[in-house]
Short mmCIF file of C-alpha atoms and ligand atoms in Angstrom, two decimals:
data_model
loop_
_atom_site.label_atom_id
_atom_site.label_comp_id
_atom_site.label_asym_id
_atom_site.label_seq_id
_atom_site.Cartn_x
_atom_site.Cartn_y
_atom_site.Cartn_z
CA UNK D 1 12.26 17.54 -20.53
CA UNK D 2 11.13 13.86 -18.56
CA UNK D 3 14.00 11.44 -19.99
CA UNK D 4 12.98 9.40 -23.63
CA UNK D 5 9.40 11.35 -22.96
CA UNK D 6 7.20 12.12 -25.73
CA UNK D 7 5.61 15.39 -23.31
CA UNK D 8 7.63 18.65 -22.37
CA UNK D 9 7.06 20.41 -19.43
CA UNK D 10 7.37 24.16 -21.10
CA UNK D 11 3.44 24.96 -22.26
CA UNK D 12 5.51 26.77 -25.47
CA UNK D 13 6.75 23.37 -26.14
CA UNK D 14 4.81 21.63 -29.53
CA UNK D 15 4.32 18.84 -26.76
CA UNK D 16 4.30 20.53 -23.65
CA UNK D 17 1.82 19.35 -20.72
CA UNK D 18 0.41 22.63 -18.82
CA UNK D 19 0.60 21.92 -15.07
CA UNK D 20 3.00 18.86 -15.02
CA UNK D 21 4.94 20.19 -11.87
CA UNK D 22 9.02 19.07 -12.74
CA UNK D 23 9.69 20.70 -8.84
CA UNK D 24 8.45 17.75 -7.32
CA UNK D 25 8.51 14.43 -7.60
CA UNK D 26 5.27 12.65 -8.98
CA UNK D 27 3.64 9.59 -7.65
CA UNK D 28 2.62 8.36 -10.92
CA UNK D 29 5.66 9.45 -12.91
CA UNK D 30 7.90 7.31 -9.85
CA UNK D 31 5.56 4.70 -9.47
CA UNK D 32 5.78 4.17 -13.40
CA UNK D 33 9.64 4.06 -12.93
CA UNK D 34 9.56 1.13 -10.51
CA UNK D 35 7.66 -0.46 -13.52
CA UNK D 36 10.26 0.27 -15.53
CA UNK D 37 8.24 3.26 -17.59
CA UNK D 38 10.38 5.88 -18.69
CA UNK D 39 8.54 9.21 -18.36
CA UNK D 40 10.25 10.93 -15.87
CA UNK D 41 12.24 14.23 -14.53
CA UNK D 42 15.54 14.75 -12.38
CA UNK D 43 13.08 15.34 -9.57
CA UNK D 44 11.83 12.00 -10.36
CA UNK D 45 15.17 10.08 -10.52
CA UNK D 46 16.78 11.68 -7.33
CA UNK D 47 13.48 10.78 -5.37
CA UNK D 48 14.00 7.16 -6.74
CA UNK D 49 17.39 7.08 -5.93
CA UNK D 50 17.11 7.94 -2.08
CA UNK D 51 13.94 5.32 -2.29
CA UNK D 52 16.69 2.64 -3.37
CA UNK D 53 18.96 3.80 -0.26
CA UNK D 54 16.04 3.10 2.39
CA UNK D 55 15.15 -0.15 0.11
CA UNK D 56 16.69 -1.64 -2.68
CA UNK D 57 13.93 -3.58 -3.55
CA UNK D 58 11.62 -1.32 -3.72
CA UNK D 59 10.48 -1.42 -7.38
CA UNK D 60 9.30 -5.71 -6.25
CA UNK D 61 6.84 -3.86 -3.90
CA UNK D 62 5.18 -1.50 -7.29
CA UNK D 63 5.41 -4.30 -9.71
CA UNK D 64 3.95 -6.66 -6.99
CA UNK D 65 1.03 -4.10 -6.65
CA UNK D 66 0.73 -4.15 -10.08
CA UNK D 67 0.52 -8.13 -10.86
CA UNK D 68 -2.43 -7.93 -8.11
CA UNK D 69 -4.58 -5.43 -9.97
CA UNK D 70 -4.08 -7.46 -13.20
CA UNK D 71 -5.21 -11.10 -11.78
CA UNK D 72 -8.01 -9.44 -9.90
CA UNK D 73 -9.11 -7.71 -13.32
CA UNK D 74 -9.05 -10.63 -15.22
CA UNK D 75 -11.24 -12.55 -12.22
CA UNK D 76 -13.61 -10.35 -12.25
CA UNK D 77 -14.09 -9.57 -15.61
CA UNK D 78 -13.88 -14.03 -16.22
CA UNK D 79 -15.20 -15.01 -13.26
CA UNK D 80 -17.65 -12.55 -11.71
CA UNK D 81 -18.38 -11.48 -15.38
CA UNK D 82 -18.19 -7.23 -14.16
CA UNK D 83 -17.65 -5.64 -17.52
CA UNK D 84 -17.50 -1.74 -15.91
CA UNK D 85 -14.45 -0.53 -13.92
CA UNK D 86 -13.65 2.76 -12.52
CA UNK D 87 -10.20 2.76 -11.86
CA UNK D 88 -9.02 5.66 -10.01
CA UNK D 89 -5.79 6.90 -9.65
CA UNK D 90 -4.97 4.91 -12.79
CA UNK D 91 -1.25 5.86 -13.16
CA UNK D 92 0.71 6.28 -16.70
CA UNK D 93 -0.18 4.07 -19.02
CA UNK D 94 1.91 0.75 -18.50
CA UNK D 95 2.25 -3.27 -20.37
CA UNK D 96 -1.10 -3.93 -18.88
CA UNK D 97 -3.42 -2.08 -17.95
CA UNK D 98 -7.23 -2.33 -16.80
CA UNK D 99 -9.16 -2.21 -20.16
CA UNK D 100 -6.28 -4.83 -22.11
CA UNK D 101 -7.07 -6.92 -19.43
CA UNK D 102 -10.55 -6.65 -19.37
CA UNK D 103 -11.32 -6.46 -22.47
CA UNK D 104 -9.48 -9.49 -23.54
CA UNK D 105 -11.90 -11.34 -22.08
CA UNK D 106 -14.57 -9.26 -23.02
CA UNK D 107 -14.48 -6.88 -25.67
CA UNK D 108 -17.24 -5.06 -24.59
CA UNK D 109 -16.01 -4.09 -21.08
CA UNK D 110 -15.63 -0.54 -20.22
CA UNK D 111 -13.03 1.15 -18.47
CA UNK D 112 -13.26 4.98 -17.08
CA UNK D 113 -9.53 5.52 -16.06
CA UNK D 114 -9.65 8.59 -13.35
CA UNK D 115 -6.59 10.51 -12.52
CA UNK D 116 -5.49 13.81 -11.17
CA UNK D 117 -1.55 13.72 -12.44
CA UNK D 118 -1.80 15.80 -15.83
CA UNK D 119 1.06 13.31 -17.39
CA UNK D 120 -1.31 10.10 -16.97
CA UNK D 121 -4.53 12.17 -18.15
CA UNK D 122 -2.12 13.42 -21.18
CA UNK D 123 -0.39 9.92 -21.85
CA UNK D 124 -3.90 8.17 -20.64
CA UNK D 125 -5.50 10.01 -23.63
CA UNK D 126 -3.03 9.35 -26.29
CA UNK D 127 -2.71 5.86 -25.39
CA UNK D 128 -5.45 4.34 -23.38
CA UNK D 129 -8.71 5.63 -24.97
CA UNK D 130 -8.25 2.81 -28.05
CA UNK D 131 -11.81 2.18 -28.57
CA UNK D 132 -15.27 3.51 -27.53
CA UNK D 133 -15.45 1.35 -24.35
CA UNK D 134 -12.29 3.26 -22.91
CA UNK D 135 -12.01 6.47 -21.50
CA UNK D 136 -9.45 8.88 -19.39
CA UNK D 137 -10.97 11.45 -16.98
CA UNK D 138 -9.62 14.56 -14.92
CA UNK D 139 -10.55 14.22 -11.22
CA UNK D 140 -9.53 14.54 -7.54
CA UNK D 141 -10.45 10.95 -6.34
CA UNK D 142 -11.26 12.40 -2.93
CA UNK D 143 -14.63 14.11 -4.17
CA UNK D 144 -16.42 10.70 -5.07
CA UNK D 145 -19.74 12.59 -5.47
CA UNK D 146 -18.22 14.99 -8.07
CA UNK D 147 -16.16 11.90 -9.39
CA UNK D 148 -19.67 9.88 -10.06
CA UNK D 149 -21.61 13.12 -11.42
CA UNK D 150 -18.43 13.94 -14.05
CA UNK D 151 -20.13 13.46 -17.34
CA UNK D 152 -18.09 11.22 -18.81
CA UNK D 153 -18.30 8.77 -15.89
CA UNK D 154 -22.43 8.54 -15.66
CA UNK D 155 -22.83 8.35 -19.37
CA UNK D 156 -20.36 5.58 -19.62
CA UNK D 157 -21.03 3.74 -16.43
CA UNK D 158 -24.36 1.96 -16.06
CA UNK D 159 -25.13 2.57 -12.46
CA UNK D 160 -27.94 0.59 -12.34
CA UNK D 161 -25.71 -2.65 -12.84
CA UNK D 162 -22.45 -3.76 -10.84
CA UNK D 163 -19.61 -1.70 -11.04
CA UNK D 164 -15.94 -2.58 -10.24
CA UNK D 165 -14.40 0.19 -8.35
CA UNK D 166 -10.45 0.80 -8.53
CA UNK D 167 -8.49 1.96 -5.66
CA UNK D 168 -5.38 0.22 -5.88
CA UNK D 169 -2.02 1.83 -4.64
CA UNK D 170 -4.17 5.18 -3.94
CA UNK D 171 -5.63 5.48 -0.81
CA UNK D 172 -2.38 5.74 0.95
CA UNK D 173 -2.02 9.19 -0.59
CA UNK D 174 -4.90 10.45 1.40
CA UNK D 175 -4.49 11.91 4.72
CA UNK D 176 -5.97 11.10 7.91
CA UNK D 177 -7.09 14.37 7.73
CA UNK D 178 -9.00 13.73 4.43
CA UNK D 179 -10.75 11.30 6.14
CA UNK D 180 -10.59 8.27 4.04
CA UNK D 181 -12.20 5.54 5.99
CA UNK D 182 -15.31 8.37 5.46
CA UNK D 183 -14.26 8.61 1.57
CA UNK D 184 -14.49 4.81 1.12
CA UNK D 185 -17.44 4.43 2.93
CA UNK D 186 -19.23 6.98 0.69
CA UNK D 187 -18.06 5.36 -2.47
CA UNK D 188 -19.29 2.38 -1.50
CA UNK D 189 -22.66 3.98 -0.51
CA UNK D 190 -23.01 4.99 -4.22
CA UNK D 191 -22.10 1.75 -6.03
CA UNK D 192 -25.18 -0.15 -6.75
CA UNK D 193 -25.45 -3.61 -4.95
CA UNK D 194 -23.47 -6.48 -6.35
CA UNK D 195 -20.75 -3.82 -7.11
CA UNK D 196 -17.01 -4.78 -6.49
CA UNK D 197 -14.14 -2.99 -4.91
CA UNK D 198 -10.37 -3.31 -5.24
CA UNK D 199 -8.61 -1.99 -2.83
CA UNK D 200 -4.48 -2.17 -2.14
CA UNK D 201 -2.86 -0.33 0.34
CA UNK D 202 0.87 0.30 1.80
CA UNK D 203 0.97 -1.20 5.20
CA UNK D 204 2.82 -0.96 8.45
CA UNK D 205 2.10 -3.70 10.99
CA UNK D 206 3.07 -1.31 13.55
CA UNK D 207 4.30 -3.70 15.84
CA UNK D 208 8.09 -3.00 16.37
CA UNK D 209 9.12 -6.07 13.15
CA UNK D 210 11.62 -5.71 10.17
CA UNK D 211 9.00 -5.04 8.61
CA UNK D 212 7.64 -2.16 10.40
CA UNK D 213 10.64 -0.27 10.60
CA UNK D 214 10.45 -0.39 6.71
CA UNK D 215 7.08 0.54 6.54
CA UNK D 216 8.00 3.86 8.56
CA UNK D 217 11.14 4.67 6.79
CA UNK D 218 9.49 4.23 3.26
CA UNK D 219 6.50 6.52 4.68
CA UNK D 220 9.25 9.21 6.07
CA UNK D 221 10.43 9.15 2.29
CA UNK D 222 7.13 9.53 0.73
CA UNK D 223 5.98 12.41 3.24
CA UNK D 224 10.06 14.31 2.90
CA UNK D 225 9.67 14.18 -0.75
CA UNK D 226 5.81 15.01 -1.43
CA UNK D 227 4.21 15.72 1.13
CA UNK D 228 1.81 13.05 1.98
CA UNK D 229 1.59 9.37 2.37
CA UNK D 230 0.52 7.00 5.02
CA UNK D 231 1.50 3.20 5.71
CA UNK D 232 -1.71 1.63 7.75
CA UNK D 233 -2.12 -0.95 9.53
CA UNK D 234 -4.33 -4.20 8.70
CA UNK D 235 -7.17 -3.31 10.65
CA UNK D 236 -7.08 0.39 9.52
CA UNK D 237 -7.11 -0.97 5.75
CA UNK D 238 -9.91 -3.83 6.69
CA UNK D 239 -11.84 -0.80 7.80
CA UNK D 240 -11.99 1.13 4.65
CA UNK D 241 -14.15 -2.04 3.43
CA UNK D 242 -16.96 -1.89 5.72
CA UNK D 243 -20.15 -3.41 4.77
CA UNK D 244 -18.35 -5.46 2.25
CA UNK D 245 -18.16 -9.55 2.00
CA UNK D 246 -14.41 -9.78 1.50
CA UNK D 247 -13.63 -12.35 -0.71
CA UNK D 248 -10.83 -15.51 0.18
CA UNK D 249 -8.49 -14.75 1.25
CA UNK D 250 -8.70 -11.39 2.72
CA UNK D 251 -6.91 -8.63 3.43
CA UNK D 252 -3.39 -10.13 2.52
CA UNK D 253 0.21 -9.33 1.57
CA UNK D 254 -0.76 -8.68 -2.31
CA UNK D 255 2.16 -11.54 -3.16
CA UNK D 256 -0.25 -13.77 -1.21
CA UNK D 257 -3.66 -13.17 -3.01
CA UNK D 258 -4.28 -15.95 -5.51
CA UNK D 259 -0.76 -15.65 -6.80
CA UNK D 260 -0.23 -17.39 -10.02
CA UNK D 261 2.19 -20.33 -8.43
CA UNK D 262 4.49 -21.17 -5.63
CA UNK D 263 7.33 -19.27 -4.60
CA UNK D 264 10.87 -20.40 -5.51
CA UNK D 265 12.80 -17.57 -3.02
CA UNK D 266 11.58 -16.68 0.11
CA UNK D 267 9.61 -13.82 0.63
CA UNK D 268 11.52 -10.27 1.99
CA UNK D 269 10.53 -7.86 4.17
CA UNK D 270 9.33 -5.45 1.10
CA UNK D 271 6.90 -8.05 0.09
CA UNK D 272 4.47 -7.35 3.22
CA UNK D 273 4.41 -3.82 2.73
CA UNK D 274 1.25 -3.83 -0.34
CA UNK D 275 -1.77 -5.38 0.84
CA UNK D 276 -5.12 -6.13 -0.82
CA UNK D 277 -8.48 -6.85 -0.33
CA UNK D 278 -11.32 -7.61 -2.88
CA UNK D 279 -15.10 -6.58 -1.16
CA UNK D 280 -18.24 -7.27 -2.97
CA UNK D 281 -21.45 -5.49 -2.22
CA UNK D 282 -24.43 -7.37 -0.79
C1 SAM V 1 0.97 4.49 -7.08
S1 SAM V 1 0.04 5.00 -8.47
C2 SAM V 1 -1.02 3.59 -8.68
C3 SAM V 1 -1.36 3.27 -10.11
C4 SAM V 1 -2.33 2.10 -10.28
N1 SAM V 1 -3.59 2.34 -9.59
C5 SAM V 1 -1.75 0.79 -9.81
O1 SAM V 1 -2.14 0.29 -8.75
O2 SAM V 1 -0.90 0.23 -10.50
C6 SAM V 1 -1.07 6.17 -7.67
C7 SAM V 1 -1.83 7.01 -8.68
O3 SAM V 1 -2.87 7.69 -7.96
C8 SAM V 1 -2.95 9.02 -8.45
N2 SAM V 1 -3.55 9.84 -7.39
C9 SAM V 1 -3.08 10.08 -6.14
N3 SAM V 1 -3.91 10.89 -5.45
C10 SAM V 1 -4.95 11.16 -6.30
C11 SAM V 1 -6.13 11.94 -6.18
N4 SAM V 1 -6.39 12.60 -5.06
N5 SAM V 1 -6.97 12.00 -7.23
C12 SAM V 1 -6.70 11.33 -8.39
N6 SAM V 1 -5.60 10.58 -8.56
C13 SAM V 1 -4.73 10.49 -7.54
C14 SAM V 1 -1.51 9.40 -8.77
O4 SAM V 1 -1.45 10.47 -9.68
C15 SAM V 1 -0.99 8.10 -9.34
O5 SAM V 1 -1.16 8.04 -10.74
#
């Protein structure tokens, strides 16, 4: 049973989850640790633990990940006035998340949250889906022409209008094998024009730094313990967002994207490991 967790992992259980793996650790259930979430197993804590070994600040680099997906919600939902987001690979349910930002500036934004960890889609529908604009589907974000045909995602996304699409802290999981300068160039074949795309990534400058030898020991951990995980490099990442105008400032260390104020320490090696990018579709 996941620590202070409302869900079992036993299918007899009155709460049980079918298919939450306890074997292995779990992206989302780890990722919501570093945020200080509490939904997780042994498998969970020991793969945290060794994480904290390699980098005891690693939990800045998730929470740092996190700030950027809020302020680039709330500009595009104030600013660039999108009011439909498909966030994929959504993660547990957290302080903020997509639609509580969005919708706080307007009510009437919708939100499909898309995830394939049966925890978020469990904790996602219990907690997320508070009004009719908000929903929490099932899917493997690497099929985005299944992921755009899922019924709940074309009957609550206007596709004839701009979209926002999500992939923050996701792509990384997908292998070179899968292909996913291919993947994100299909997505952004299917969003209509004037469409938005988030994207943050792990990065490794690759270029014998601190930094890089961070980079490559964090993605060592990530592949030991589950089995996939890549740290790119900038121009690898820039490349997922072909065909896109990138807004100011770029591709960036997340930390350094419109952050809300100066810094008062200076920054650490862990801070240039997430990197972001907004493009917008001509
Ligand atoms: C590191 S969390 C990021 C959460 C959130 N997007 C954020 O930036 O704060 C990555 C999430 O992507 C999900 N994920 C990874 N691969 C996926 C896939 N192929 N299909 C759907 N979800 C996936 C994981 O289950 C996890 O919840």
């Amino acid at each position: 049973m996941a620590e202070n967790s409302r869900v079992g992992n036993d299918p007899s259980d009155e709460l049980g989850l079918p298919g939450v793996d306890t074997t292995k650790p779990s992206v989302a259930r780890v990722y919501d640790m570093m945020l200080g979430g509490k939904d997780h197993y042994e498998v969970d804590r020991e793969f945290y633990r060794r994480t904290m070994e390699i980098e005891p600040n690693a939990p800045l680099l998730a929470q740092a990940l996190r700030r950027w997906l809020i302020r680039v919600v709330r500009y595009l939902t104030t600013t660039a006035k999108i009011d439909q987001f498909l966030d994929c690979g959504s993660g547990l349910p957290t302080a903020e998340n997509t639609h509580q930002v969005a919708q706080r500036v307007n009510p009437e934004a919708t939100v499909v949250y898309v995830d394939k960890d049966p925890m978020v889609i469990a904790h996602g529908r219990a907690l997320l889906e508070e009004n009719d604009h908000t929903h929490v589907v099932a899917a493997d974000l690497r099929y985005p022409d299944d992921l755009f045909a899922h019924p709940v995602v074309s009957r609550s996304l206007d596709f004839d209008r701009p979209i926002a699409l999500m992939q923050c802290a996701t792509i990384h999981h997908v292998e070179d094998d899968e292909n996913p300068r291919e993947l994100m160039a299909r997505y952004i074949e299917l969003l209509p024009a004037g469409s938005y795309v988030l994207l943050s990534h792990f990065c490794d400058p690759d270029d014998g730094s601190e930094v890089s030898t961070l980079a490559k020991a964090m993605e060592a951990n990530l592949r030991s313990a589950i089995g996939r995980g890549r740290c790119r490099t900038p121009a690898e990442i820039e490349s997922y967002l072909t065909g896109l105008e990138i807004l100011d400032p770029g591709l960036v260390p997340v930390n350094e994207w419109w952050p809300e104020g100066p810094r008062l320490a200076p920054a650490l090696p862990i801070d240039f490991i997430g990197w972001g990018a907004v493009g917008r579709k001509p």
